[in-house]
């Protein structure tokens, strides 16, 4: 899926095989859900070659539809002229599943970072949020004990998030960070909110169990009262 993954486990009694299982699972997900691989289940389903999708693909497609409806079509994995691309949901969903593999193996304190989206267990862990204009600066630092942090932004891949209502790139926000109990929720809400543009700030803040840190196109900073801030740097 095109993102680096790092894992830190602080438990001495967790077998190395647990980490191996995490990376094996993520490689399996990439092979099955990548829209860029012609032989993946997602690609074959999109071409009509798979008529009975796996339970996991049905779960992912159900989440995609949930957020499409919730955003009035701003978040849509079936954009006109493009193939089915559920990566915005698959990333958080798959990394959360990987974290659950670690927990099941007995891990009680770990941090799993997938392209800047983080599952943190047994903290507190400090998670920095990158400044949208300066790669070497942070605009805030969050303190997370058992939860997840996801950010959608324009600084890595440009205007890559499309507003499904217009078919044009969403440019109302520079970055949207969501803290939630699971990365499945945090990542999907962050991307869906970004697709909504400026109105996505209020939408994300209203989602149950979500805290928000956002910077809009005018470089105004918004944060919800319950955001677990450990420290901040002037923007």
PDB file of C-alpha atoms in Angstrom:
ATOM      1  CA  UNK A   1       0.000   0.000   0.000  1.00  0.00           C
ATOM      2  CA  UNK A   2       3.031   2.219  -0.310  1.00  0.00           C
ATOM      3  CA  UNK A   3       3.789   3.185   3.272  1.00  0.00           C
ATOM      4  CA  UNK A   4       6.592   2.279   5.700  1.00  0.00           C
ATOM      5  CA  UNK A   5       5.730   0.366   8.875  1.00  0.00           C
ATOM      6  CA  UNK A   6       7.669   0.365  12.138  1.00  0.00           C
ATOM      7  CA  UNK A   7       6.978  -1.503  15.355  1.00  0.00           C
ATOM      8  CA  UNK A   8       8.285  -1.082  18.883  1.00  0.00           C
ATOM      9  CA  UNK A   9       7.365  -3.660  21.517  1.00  0.00           C
ATOM     10  CA  UNK A  10       8.514  -3.025  25.090  1.00  0.00           C
ATOM     11  CA  UNK A  11       7.402  -6.393  26.510  1.00  0.00           C
ATOM     12  CA  UNK A  12      10.338  -8.738  26.974  1.00  0.00           C
ATOM     13  CA  UNK A  13       8.206 -11.890  27.022  1.00  0.00           C
ATOM     14  CA  UNK A  14       6.502 -11.410  23.636  1.00  0.00           C
ATOM     15  CA  UNK A  15       7.928 -13.850  21.063  1.00  0.00           C
ATOM     16  CA  UNK A  16       9.543 -12.484  17.908  1.00  0.00           C
ATOM     17  CA  UNK A  17       7.040 -14.529  15.937  1.00  0.00           C
ATOM     18  CA  UNK A  18       4.365 -12.033  16.992  1.00  0.00           C
ATOM     19  CA  UNK A  19       6.115  -9.272  15.078  1.00  0.00           C
ATOM     20  CA  UNK A  20       6.616 -11.616  12.132  1.00  0.00           C
ATOM     21  CA  UNK A  21       2.873 -12.262  12.123  1.00  0.00           C
ATOM     22  CA  UNK A  22       2.166  -8.529  11.985  1.00  0.00           C
ATOM     23  CA  UNK A  23       4.259  -8.001   8.862  1.00  0.00           C
ATOM     24  CA  UNK A  24       3.002 -11.205   7.253  1.00  0.00           C
ATOM     25  CA  UNK A  25      -0.578 -10.001   7.752  1.00  0.00           C
ATOM     26  CA  UNK A  26       0.179  -6.587   6.231  1.00  0.00           C
ATOM     27  CA  UNK A  27       1.840  -8.201   3.215  1.00  0.00           C
ATOM     28  CA  UNK A  28      -1.228 -10.413   2.804  1.00  0.00           C
ATOM     29  CA  UNK A  29      -3.491  -7.367   2.969  1.00  0.00           C
ATOM     30  CA  UNK A  30      -1.438  -5.589   0.326  1.00  0.00           C
ATOM     31  CA  UNK A  31      -1.681  -8.584  -1.990  1.00  0.00           C
ATOM     32  CA  UNK A  32      -5.446  -8.934  -1.514  1.00  0.00           C
ATOM     33  CA  UNK A  33      -6.664  -5.344  -1.299  1.00  0.00           C
ATOM     34  CA  UNK A  34      -4.335  -3.295  -3.500  1.00  0.00           C
ATOM     35  CA  UNK A  35      -6.187  -1.738  -6.454  1.00  0.00           C
ATOM     36  CA  UNK A  36      -2.808  -1.413  -8.185  1.00  0.00           C
ATOM     37  CA  UNK A  37      -2.298  -5.172  -8.458  1.00  0.00           C
ATOM     38  CA  UNK A  38      -4.369  -6.768 -11.252  1.00  0.00           C
ATOM     39  CA  UNK A  39      -4.529 -10.104  -9.422  1.00  0.00           C
ATOM     40  CA  UNK A  40      -5.748  -8.760  -6.078  1.00  0.00           C
ATOM     41  CA  UNK A  41      -9.214  -9.609  -4.816  1.00  0.00           C
ATOM     42  CA  UNK A  42     -10.168  -5.930  -5.011  1.00  0.00           C
ATOM     43  CA  UNK A  43      -9.118  -5.659  -8.663  1.00  0.00           C
ATOM     44  CA  UNK A  44     -10.827  -8.910  -9.617  1.00  0.00           C
ATOM     45  CA  UNK A  45     -13.978  -7.864  -7.742  1.00  0.00           C
ATOM     46  CA  UNK A  46     -13.979  -4.517  -9.540  1.00  0.00           C
ATOM     47  CA  UNK A  47     -13.751  -6.308 -12.899  1.00  0.00           C
ATOM     48  CA  UNK A  48     -16.650  -8.570 -11.973  1.00  0.00           C
ATOM     49  CA  UNK A  49     -14.499 -11.681 -11.766  1.00  0.00           C
ATOM     50  CA  UNK A  50     -15.296 -12.198  -8.071  1.00  0.00           C
ATOM     51  CA  UNK A  51     -18.999 -12.528  -7.363  1.00  0.00           C
ATOM     52  CA  UNK A  52     -18.729 -13.856  -3.813  1.00  0.00           C
ATOM     53  CA  UNK A  53     -16.189 -11.619  -2.021  1.00  0.00           C
ATOM     54  CA  UNK A  54     -14.459 -12.743   1.151  1.00  0.00           C
ATOM     55  CA  UNK A  55     -15.869 -11.762   4.528  1.00  0.00           C
ATOM     56  CA  UNK A  56     -12.981  -9.343   4.980  1.00  0.00           C
ATOM     57  CA  UNK A  57     -13.650  -7.582   1.678  1.00  0.00           C
ATOM     58  CA  UNK A  58     -17.344  -7.359   2.531  1.00  0.00           C
ATOM     59  CA  UNK A  59     -16.392  -5.785   5.866  1.00  0.00           C
ATOM     60  CA  UNK A  60     -14.161  -3.214   4.161  1.00  0.00           C
ATOM     61  CA  UNK A  61     -16.793  -2.386   1.541  1.00  0.00           C
ATOM     62  CA  UNK A  62     -19.363  -1.988   4.317  1.00  0.00           C
ATOM     63  CA  UNK A  63     -17.123   0.547   6.061  1.00  0.00           C
ATOM     64  CA  UNK A  64     -16.603   2.396   2.781  1.00  0.00           C
ATOM     65  CA  UNK A  65     -20.338   2.655   2.274  1.00  0.00           C
ATOM     66  CA  UNK A  66     -20.865   3.790   5.866  1.00  0.00           C
ATOM     67  CA  UNK A  67     -18.567   6.760   5.387  1.00  0.00           C
ATOM     68  CA  UNK A  68     -19.887   7.554   1.913  1.00  0.00           C
ATOM     69  CA  UNK A  69     -23.375   7.907   3.359  1.00  0.00           C
ATOM     70  CA  UNK A  70     -22.165   9.776   6.450  1.00  0.00           C
ATOM     71  CA  UNK A  71     -20.400  12.403   4.316  1.00  0.00           C
ATOM     72  CA  UNK A  72     -23.118  12.803   1.721  1.00  0.00           C
ATOM     73  CA  UNK A  73     -20.852  11.336  -0.943  1.00  0.00           C
ATOM     74  CA  UNK A  74     -17.729  13.432  -0.229  1.00  0.00           C
ATOM     75  CA  UNK A  75     -15.889  10.248   0.766  1.00  0.00           C
ATOM     76  CA  UNK A  76     -16.291   7.755  -2.068  1.00  0.00           C
ATOM     77  CA  UNK A  77     -14.079   4.822  -3.058  1.00  0.00           C
ATOM     78  CA  UNK A  78     -15.821   4.544  -6.447  1.00  0.00           C
ATOM     79  CA  UNK A  79     -15.047   7.837  -8.148  1.00  0.00           C
ATOM     80  CA  UNK A  80     -16.166   8.303 -11.767  1.00  0.00           C
ATOM     81  CA  UNK A  81     -13.552   7.233 -14.254  1.00  0.00           C
ATOM     82  CA  UNK A  82     -11.558   5.367 -11.621  1.00  0.00           C
ATOM     83  CA  UNK A  83     -11.535   1.807 -10.379  1.00  0.00           C
ATOM     84  CA  UNK A  84     -12.551   0.698  -6.911  1.00  0.00           C
ATOM     85  CA  UNK A  85      -9.951   2.012  -4.436  1.00  0.00           C
ATOM     86  CA  UNK A  86     -10.700   1.200  -0.778  1.00  0.00           C
ATOM     87  CA  UNK A  87      -7.165   2.023   0.461  1.00  0.00           C
ATOM     88  CA  UNK A  88      -8.408   4.903   2.617  1.00  0.00           C
ATOM     89  CA  UNK A  89     -10.281   2.355   4.740  1.00  0.00           C
ATOM     90  CA  UNK A  90      -8.001  -0.647   4.288  1.00  0.00           C
ATOM     91  CA  UNK A  91      -4.944   1.055   5.788  1.00  0.00           C
ATOM     92  CA  UNK A  92      -6.417   1.824   9.209  1.00  0.00           C
ATOM     93  CA  UNK A  93      -8.478  -1.369   9.283  1.00  0.00           C
ATOM     94  CA  UNK A  94      -5.508  -3.607   8.493  1.00  0.00           C
ATOM     95  CA  UNK A  95      -3.099  -1.920  10.915  1.00  0.00           C
ATOM     96  CA  UNK A  96      -5.678  -2.116  13.695  1.00  0.00           C
ATOM     97  CA  UNK A  97      -6.024  -5.838  12.952  1.00  0.00           C
ATOM     98  CA  UNK A  98      -2.231  -6.131  13.150  1.00  0.00           C
ATOM     99  CA  UNK A  99      -2.261  -4.445  16.568  1.00  0.00           C
ATOM    100  CA  UNK A 100      -4.872  -6.924  17.734  1.00  0.00           C
ATOM    101  CA  UNK A 101      -2.557  -9.771  16.690  1.00  0.00           C
ATOM    102  CA  UNK A 102       0.088  -8.322  19.007  1.00  0.00           C
ATOM    103  CA  UNK A 103      -2.366  -7.984  21.879  1.00  0.00           C
ATOM    104  CA  UNK A 104      -3.489 -11.576  21.388  1.00  0.00           C
ATOM    105  CA  UNK A 105       0.180 -12.651  21.565  1.00  0.00           C
ATOM    106  CA  UNK A 106       0.481 -11.011  24.976  1.00  0.00           C
ATOM    107  CA  UNK A 107       1.928  -7.606  24.097  1.00  0.00           C
ATOM    108  CA  UNK A 108       0.911  -4.996  26.672  1.00  0.00           C
ATOM    109  CA  UNK A 109       3.049  -2.029  25.635  1.00  0.00           C
ATOM    110  CA  UNK A 110       3.781  -1.317  21.991  1.00  0.00           C
ATOM    111  CA  UNK A 111       3.612   1.320  19.284  1.00  0.00           C
ATOM    112  CA  UNK A 112       2.790   0.407  15.691  1.00  0.00           C
ATOM    113  CA  UNK A 113       3.408   3.178  13.161  1.00  0.00           C
ATOM    114  CA  UNK A 114       2.166   2.822   9.589  1.00  0.00           C
ATOM    115  CA  UNK A 115       3.076   5.777   7.433  1.00  0.00           C
ATOM    116  CA  UNK A 116       2.541   8.196  10.315  1.00  0.00           C
ATOM    117  CA  UNK A 117      -0.704   6.644  11.535  1.00  0.00           C
ATOM    118  CA  UNK A 118      -0.197   5.109  14.946  1.00  0.00           C
ATOM    119  CA  UNK A 119      -1.699   2.510  17.260  1.00  0.00           C
ATOM    120  CA  UNK A 120      -0.331   3.031  20.774  1.00  0.00           C
ATOM    121  CA  UNK A 121      -0.974   0.564  23.585  1.00  0.00           C
ATOM    122  CA  UNK A 122       0.115   0.643  27.223  1.00  0.00           C
ATOM    123  CA  UNK A 123       1.559   4.134  27.164  1.00  0.00           C
ATOM    124  CA  UNK A 124       1.598   6.912  27.631  1.00  0.00           C
ATOM    125  CA  UNK A 125       3.165   7.365  24.212  1.00  0.00           C
ATOM    126  CA  UNK A 126       3.972  10.766  22.738  1.00  0.00           C
ATOM    127  CA  UNK A 127       2.856  11.159  19.123  1.00  0.00           C
ATOM    128  CA  UNK A 128       3.975  14.198  17.155  1.00  0.00           C
ATOM    129  CA  UNK A 129       1.785  15.794  14.483  1.00  0.00           C
ATOM    130  CA  UNK A 130       3.824  17.202  11.601  1.00  0.00           C
ATOM    131  CA  UNK A 131       3.566  20.867  10.758  1.00  0.00           C
ATOM    132  CA  UNK A 132       1.703  21.130   7.428  1.00  0.00           C
ATOM    133  CA  UNK A 133       4.239  23.584   5.989  1.00  0.00           C
ATOM    134  CA  UNK A 134       7.529  22.467   7.535  1.00  0.00           C
ATOM    135  CA  UNK A 135       8.646  18.843   7.461  1.00  0.00           C
ATOM    136  CA  UNK A 136      11.138  19.387  10.284  1.00  0.00           C
ATOM    137  CA  UNK A 137       8.624  20.900  12.718  1.00  0.00           C
ATOM    138  CA  UNK A 138       5.700  19.686  14.809  1.00  0.00           C
ATOM    139  CA  UNK A 139       2.534  21.663  15.397  1.00  0.00           C
ATOM    140  CA  UNK A 140       1.437  19.613  18.391  1.00  0.00           C
ATOM    141  CA  UNK A 141       2.369  16.548  20.426  1.00  0.00           C
ATOM    142  CA  UNK A 142      -0.291  14.149  21.638  1.00  0.00           C
ATOM    143  CA  UNK A 143      -0.141  11.780  24.589  1.00  0.00           C
ATOM    144  CA  UNK A 144      -1.858   8.457  23.913  1.00  0.00           C
ATOM    145  CA  UNK A 145      -2.109   5.476  26.244  1.00  0.00           C
ATOM    146  CA  UNK A 146      -4.479   3.059  24.511  1.00  0.00           C
ATOM    147  CA  UNK A 147      -5.704   4.415  21.224  1.00  0.00           C
ATOM    148  CA  UNK A 148      -4.883   5.495  17.704  1.00  0.00           C
ATOM    149  CA  UNK A 149      -3.880   8.637  15.839  1.00  0.00           C
ATOM    150  CA  UNK A 150      -4.337   9.214  12.100  1.00  0.00           C
ATOM    151  CA  UNK A 151      -3.587  12.246   9.935  1.00  0.00           C
ATOM    152  CA  UNK A 152      -4.742  13.084   6.433  1.00  0.00           C
ATOM    153  CA  UNK A 153      -2.857  15.920   4.796  1.00  0.00           C
ATOM    154  CA  UNK A 154      -1.684  17.470   1.546  1.00  0.00           C
ATOM    155  CA  UNK A 155       2.017  17.702   2.418  1.00  0.00           C
ATOM    156  CA  UNK A 156       3.130  14.198   1.371  1.00  0.00           C
ATOM    157  CA  UNK A 157       1.061  13.438  -1.744  1.00  0.00           C
ATOM    158  CA  UNK A 158      -0.363  16.817  -2.712  1.00  0.00           C
ATOM    159  CA  UNK A 159      -4.048  17.183  -3.545  1.00  0.00           C
ATOM    160  CA  UNK A 160      -4.730  13.442  -3.655  1.00  0.00           C
ATOM    161  CA  UNK A 161      -7.986  13.313  -1.668  1.00  0.00           C
ATOM    162  CA  UNK A 162     -10.985  13.872  -3.927  1.00  0.00           C
ATOM    163  CA  UNK A 163     -14.334  15.296  -2.879  1.00  0.00           C
ATOM    164  CA  UNK A 164     -16.711  12.739  -4.365  1.00  0.00           C
ATOM    165  CA  UNK A 165     -19.456  15.346  -4.612  1.00  0.00           C
ATOM    166  CA  UNK A 166     -17.503  17.455  -7.082  1.00  0.00           C
ATOM    167  CA  UNK A 167     -14.867  15.109  -8.495  1.00  0.00           C
ATOM    168  CA  UNK A 168     -12.204  17.697  -7.682  1.00  0.00           C
ATOM    169  CA  UNK A 169      -9.414  17.661  -5.076  1.00  0.00           C
ATOM    170  CA  UNK A 170     -10.485  18.746  -1.626  1.00  0.00           C
ATOM    171  CA  UNK A 171      -8.453  21.821  -0.674  1.00  0.00           C
ATOM    172  CA  UNK A 172     -10.278  23.267   2.337  1.00  0.00           C
ATOM    173  CA  UNK A 173      -7.860  21.719   4.833  1.00  0.00           C
ATOM    174  CA  UNK A 174      -4.104  21.414   5.103  1.00  0.00           C
ATOM    175  CA  UNK A 175      -4.202  18.598   7.659  1.00  0.00           C
ATOM    176  CA  UNK A 176      -6.722  16.676   9.717  1.00  0.00           C
ATOM    177  CA  UNK A 177      -5.665  14.562  12.694  1.00  0.00           C
ATOM    178  CA  UNK A 178      -8.108  12.295  14.529  1.00  0.00           C
ATOM    179  CA  UNK A 179      -7.579  10.465  17.818  1.00  0.00           C
ATOM    180  CA  UNK A 180      -9.889   7.501  18.440  1.00  0.00           C
ATOM    181  CA  UNK A 181      -9.975   4.163  20.207  1.00  0.00           C
ATOM    182  CA  UNK A 182      -9.056   2.297  17.024  1.00  0.00           C
ATOM    183  CA  UNK A 183      -7.131   3.123  13.873  1.00  0.00           C
ATOM    184  CA  UNK A 184      -9.990   1.740  11.805  1.00  0.00           C
ATOM    185  CA  UNK A 185     -12.062   4.705  12.985  1.00  0.00           C
ATOM    186  CA  UNK A 186      -9.315   7.319  13.257  1.00  0.00           C
ATOM    187  CA  UNK A 187      -7.981   6.784   9.731  1.00  0.00           C
ATOM    188  CA  UNK A 188     -11.365   6.593   8.009  1.00  0.00           C
ATOM    189  CA  UNK A 189     -12.706   9.644   9.852  1.00  0.00           C
ATOM    190  CA  UNK A 190      -9.562  11.671   9.089  1.00  0.00           C
ATOM    191  CA  UNK A 191      -9.770  10.896   5.370  1.00  0.00           C
ATOM    192  CA  UNK A 192     -13.526  11.387   5.172  1.00  0.00           C
ATOM    193  CA  UNK A 193     -13.279  14.690   7.032  1.00  0.00           C
ATOM    194  CA  UNK A 194     -10.511  15.866   4.709  1.00  0.00           C
ATOM    195  CA  UNK A 195     -12.688  15.029   1.706  1.00  0.00           C
ATOM    196  CA  UNK A 196     -15.443  17.199   3.188  1.00  0.00           C
ATOM    197  CA  UNK A 197     -13.097  20.171   3.351  1.00  0.00           C
ATOM    198  CA  UNK A 198     -13.548  22.893   5.960  1.00  0.00           C
ATOM    199  CA  UNK A 199     -16.912  21.462   7.009  1.00  0.00           C
ATOM    200  CA  UNK A 200     -15.115  18.230   7.854  1.00  0.00           C
ATOM    201  CA  UNK A 201     -13.749  19.730  11.070  1.00  0.00           C
ATOM    202  CA  UNK A 202     -17.156  19.987  12.702  1.00  0.00           C
ATOM    203  CA  UNK A 203     -18.237  16.681  11.168  1.00  0.00           C
ATOM    204  CA  UNK A 204     -15.232  14.796  12.592  1.00  0.00           C
ATOM    205  CA  UNK A 205     -15.547  16.478  15.985  1.00  0.00           C
ATOM    206  CA  UNK A 206     -19.141  15.262  16.196  1.00  0.00           C
ATOM    207  CA  UNK A 207     -18.206  11.622  15.588  1.00  0.00           C
ATOM    208  CA  UNK A 208     -18.535   9.555  18.748  1.00  0.00           C
ATOM    209  CA  UNK A 209     -15.206   8.911  20.474  1.00  0.00           C
ATOM    210  CA  UNK A 210     -13.193  11.160  18.154  1.00  0.00           C
ATOM    211  CA  UNK A 211     -10.939  14.077  19.094  1.00  0.00           C
ATOM    212  CA  UNK A 212      -9.663  16.402  16.386  1.00  0.00           C
ATOM    213  CA  UNK A 213      -6.683  18.612  15.577  1.00  0.00           C
ATOM    214  CA  UNK A 214      -7.003  20.376  12.221  1.00  0.00           C
ATOM    215  CA  UNK A 215      -5.384  23.129  10.190  1.00  0.00           C
ATOM    216  CA  UNK A 216      -7.513  24.701   7.485  1.00  0.00           C
ATOM    217  CA  UNK A 217      -6.390  26.249   4.206  1.00  0.00           C
ATOM    218  CA  UNK A 218      -6.156  29.635   5.928  1.00  0.00           C
ATOM    219  CA  UNK A 219      -3.747  28.070   8.445  1.00  0.00           C
ATOM    220  CA  UNK A 220      -6.158  28.412  11.304  1.00  0.00           C
ATOM    221  CA  UNK A 221      -5.816  25.721  13.973  1.00  0.00           C
ATOM    222  CA  UNK A 222      -8.796  23.885  15.456  1.00  0.00           C
ATOM    223  CA  UNK A 223      -8.755  21.406  18.328  1.00  0.00           C
ATOM    224  CA  UNK A 224     -11.471  19.702  20.323  1.00  0.00           C
ATOM    225  CA  UNK A 225     -11.510  20.170  24.110  1.00  0.00           C
ATOM    226  CA  UNK A 226     -10.718  16.518  24.829  1.00  0.00           C
ATOM    227  CA  UNK A 227      -7.656  16.315  22.586  1.00  0.00           C
ATOM    228  CA  UNK A 228      -4.900  14.593  24.618  1.00  0.00           C
ATOM    229  CA  UNK A 229      -2.228  17.250  24.100  1.00  0.00           C
ATOM    230  CA  UNK A 230       1.141  16.596  25.713  1.00  0.00           C
ATOM    231  CA  UNK A 231       2.804  19.735  24.398  1.00  0.00           C
ATOM    232  CA  UNK A 232       2.591  22.199  21.552  1.00  0.00           C
ATOM    233  CA  UNK A 233       4.791  24.148  19.205  1.00  0.00           C
ATOM    234  CA  UNK A 234       3.718  27.497  17.795  1.00  0.00           C
ATOM    235  CA  UNK A 235       2.413  27.230  14.244  1.00  0.00           C
TER     236      UNK A 235
END
